[in-house]
Short mmCIF file of N, CA and C in Angstrom, two decimals:
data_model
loop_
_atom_site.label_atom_id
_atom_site.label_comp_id
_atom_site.label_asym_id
_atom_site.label_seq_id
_atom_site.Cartn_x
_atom_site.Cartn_y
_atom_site.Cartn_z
N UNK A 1 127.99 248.87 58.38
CA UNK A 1 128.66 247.83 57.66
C UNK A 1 130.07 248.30 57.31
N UNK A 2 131.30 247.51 58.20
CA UNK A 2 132.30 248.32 58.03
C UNK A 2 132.88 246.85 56.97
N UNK A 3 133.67 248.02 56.03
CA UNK A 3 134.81 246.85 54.95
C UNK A 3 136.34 247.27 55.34
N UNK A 4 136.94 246.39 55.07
CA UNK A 4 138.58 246.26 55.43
C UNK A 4 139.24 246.30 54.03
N UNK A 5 140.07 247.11 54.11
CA UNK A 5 140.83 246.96 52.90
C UNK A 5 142.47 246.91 53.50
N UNK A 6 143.05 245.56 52.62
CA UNK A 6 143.82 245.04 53.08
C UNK A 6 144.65 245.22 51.66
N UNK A 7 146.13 245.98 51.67
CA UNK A 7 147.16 246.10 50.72
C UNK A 7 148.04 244.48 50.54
N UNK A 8 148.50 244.08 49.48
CA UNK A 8 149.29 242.99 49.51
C UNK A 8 150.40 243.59 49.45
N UNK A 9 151.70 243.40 50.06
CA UNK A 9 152.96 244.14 50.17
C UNK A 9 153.80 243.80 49.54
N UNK A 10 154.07 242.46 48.72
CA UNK A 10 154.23 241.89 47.70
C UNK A 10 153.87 242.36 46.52
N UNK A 11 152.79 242.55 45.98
CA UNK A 11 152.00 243.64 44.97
C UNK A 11 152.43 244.99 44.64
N UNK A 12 152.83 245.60 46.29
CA UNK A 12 152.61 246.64 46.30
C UNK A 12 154.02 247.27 45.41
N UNK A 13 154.77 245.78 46.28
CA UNK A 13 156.78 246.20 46.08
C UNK A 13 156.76 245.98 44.39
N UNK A 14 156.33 245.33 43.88
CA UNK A 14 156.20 244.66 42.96
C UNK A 14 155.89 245.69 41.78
N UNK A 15 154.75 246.60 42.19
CA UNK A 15 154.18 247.89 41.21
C UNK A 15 155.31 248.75 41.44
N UNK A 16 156.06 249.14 42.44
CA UNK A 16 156.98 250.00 43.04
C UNK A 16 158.39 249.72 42.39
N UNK A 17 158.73 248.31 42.01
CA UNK A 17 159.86 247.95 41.07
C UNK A 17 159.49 247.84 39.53
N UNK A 18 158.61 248.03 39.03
CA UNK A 18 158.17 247.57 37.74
C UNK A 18 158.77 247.98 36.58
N UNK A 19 158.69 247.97 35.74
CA UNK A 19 159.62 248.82 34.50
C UNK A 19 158.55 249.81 34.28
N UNK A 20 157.18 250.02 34.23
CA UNK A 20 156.17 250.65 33.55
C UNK A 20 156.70 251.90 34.91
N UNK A 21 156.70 251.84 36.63
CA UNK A 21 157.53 252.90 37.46
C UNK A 21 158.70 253.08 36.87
N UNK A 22 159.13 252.23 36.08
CA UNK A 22 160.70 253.18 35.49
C UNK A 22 160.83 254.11 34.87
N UNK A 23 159.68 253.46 33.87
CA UNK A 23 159.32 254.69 32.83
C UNK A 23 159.02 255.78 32.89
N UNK A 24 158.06 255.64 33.96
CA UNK A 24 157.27 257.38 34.86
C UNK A 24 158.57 257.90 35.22
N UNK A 25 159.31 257.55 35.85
CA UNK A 25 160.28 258.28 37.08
C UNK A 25 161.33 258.41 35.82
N UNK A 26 162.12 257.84 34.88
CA UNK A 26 162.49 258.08 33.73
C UNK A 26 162.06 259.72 33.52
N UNK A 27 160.45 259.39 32.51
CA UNK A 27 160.35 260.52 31.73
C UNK A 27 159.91 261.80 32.61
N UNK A 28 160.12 262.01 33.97
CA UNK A 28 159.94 262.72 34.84
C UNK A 28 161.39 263.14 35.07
N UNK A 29 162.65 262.63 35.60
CA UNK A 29 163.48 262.77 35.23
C UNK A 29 164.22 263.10 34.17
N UNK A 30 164.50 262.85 33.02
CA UNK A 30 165.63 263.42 32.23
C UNK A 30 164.76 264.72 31.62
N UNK A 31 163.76 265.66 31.62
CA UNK A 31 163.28 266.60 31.01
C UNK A 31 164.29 267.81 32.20
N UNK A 32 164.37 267.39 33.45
CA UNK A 32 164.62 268.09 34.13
C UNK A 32 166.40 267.97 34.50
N UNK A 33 166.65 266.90 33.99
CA UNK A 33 168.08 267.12 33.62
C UNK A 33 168.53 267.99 32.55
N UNK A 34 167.77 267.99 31.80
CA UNK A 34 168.07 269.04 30.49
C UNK A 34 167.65 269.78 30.37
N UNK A 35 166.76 270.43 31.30
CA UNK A 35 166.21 271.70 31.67
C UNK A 35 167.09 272.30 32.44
N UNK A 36 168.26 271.51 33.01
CA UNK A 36 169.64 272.00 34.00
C UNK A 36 170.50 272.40 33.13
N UNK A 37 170.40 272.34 32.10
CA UNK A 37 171.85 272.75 31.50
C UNK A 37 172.67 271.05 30.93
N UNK A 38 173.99 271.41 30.14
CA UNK A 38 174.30 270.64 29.31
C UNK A 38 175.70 270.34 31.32
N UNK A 39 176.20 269.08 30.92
CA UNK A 39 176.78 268.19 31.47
C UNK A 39 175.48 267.69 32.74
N UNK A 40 174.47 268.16 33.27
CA UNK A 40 173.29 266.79 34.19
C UNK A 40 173.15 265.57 33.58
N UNK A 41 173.03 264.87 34.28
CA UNK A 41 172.54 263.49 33.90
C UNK A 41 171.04 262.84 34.95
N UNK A 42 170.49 261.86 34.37
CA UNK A 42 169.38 261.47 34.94
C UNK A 42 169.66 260.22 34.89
N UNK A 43 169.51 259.02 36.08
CA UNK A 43 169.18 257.71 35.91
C UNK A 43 168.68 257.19 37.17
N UNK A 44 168.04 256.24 36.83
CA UNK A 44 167.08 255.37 37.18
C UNK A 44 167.36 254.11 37.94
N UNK A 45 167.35 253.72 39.58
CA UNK A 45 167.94 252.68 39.50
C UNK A 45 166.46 252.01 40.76
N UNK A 46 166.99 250.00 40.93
CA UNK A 46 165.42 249.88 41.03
C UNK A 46 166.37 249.38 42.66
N UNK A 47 165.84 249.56 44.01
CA UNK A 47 166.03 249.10 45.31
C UNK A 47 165.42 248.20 45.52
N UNK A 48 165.41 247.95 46.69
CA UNK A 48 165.22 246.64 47.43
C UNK A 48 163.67 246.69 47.60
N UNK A 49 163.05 247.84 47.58
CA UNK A 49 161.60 248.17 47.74
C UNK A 49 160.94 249.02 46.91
N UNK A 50 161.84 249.77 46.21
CA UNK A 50 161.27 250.61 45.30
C UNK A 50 162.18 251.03 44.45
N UNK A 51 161.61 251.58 43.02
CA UNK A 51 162.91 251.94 42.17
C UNK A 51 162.77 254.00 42.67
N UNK A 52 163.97 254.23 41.74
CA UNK A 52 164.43 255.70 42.62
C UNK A 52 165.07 256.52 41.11
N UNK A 53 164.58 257.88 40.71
CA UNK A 53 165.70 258.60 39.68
C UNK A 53 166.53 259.49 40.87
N UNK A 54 167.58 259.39 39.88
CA UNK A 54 168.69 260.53 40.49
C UNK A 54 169.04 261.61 39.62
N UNK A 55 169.52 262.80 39.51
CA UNK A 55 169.56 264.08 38.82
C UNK A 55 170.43 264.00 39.13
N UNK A 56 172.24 264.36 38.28
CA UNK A 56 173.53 264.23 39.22
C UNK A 56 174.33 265.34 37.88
N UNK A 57 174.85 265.94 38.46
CA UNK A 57 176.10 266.71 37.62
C UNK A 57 176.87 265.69 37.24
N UNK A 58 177.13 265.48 36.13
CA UNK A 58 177.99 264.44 34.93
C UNK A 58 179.53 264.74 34.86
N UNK A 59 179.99 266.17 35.01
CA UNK A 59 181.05 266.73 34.65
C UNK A 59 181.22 267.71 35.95
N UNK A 60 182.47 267.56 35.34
CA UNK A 60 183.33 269.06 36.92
C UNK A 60 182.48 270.58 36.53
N UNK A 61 182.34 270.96 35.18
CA UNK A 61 181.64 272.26 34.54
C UNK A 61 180.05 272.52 35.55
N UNK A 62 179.24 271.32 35.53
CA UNK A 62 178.51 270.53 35.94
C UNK A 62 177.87 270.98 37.50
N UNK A 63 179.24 270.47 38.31
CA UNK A 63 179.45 269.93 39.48
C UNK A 63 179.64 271.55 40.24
N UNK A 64 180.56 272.10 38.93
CA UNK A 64 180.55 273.45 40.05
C UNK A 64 179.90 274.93 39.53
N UNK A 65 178.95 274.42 38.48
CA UNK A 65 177.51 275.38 38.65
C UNK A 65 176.72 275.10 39.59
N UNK A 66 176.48 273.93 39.37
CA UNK A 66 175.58 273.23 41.35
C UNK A 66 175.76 274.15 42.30
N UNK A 67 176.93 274.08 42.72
CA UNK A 67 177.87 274.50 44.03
C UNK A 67 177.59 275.83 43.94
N UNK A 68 177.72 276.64 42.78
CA UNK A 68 177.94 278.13 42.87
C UNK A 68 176.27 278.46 42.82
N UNK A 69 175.61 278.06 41.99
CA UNK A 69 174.57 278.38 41.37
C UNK A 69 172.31 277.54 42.55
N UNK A 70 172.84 276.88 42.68
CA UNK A 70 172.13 275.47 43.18
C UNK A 70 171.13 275.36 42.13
N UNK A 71 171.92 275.12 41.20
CA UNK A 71 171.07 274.44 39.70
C UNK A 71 169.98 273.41 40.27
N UNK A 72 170.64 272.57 40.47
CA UNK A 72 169.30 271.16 40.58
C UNK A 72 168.37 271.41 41.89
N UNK A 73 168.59 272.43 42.65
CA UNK A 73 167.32 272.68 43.92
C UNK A 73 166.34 273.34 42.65
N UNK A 74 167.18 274.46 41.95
CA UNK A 74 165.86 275.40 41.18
C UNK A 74 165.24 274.36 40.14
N UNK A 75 166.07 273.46 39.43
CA UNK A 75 165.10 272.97 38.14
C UNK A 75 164.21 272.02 39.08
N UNK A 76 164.40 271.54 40.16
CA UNK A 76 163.34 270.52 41.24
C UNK A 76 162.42 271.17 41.69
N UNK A 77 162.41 272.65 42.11
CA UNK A 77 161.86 273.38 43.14
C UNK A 77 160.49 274.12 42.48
#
């Protein structure tokens, strides 16, 4: 007795844009911005199919510990 399980893709995009996924990817994000050091930033933005955080150096101070250091591979890694 075989069963089919069939995803709605509508549903699916739908759980994938939600604010309650913002929140996760949010509070998953900014702990690890500030676990980088002072000038990271964390935000949250929602696509065409799914929402997405970004981890980004805020400042030049920032931008070129990254570069020298690879801050945001280690606080990800």
């Amino acid at each position: 007795m075989s069963k089919t399980f069939v995803l709605n893709p509508d549903g699916v995009r739908a759980l994938l844009q939600s604010t309650e996924m913002q929140g996760v990817l949010s509070s998953l994000a900014t702990p690890r911005a500030a676990r980088a050091g002072d000038g990271y930033g964390a935000a949250v933005h929602v696509g065409k199919k799914r929402c997405y955080a970004n981890i980004y150096p805020d400042s030049d101070k920032a931008y070129r510990d990254n570069n020298e250091h690879n801050t945001l591979l280690k606080v990800l890694g």
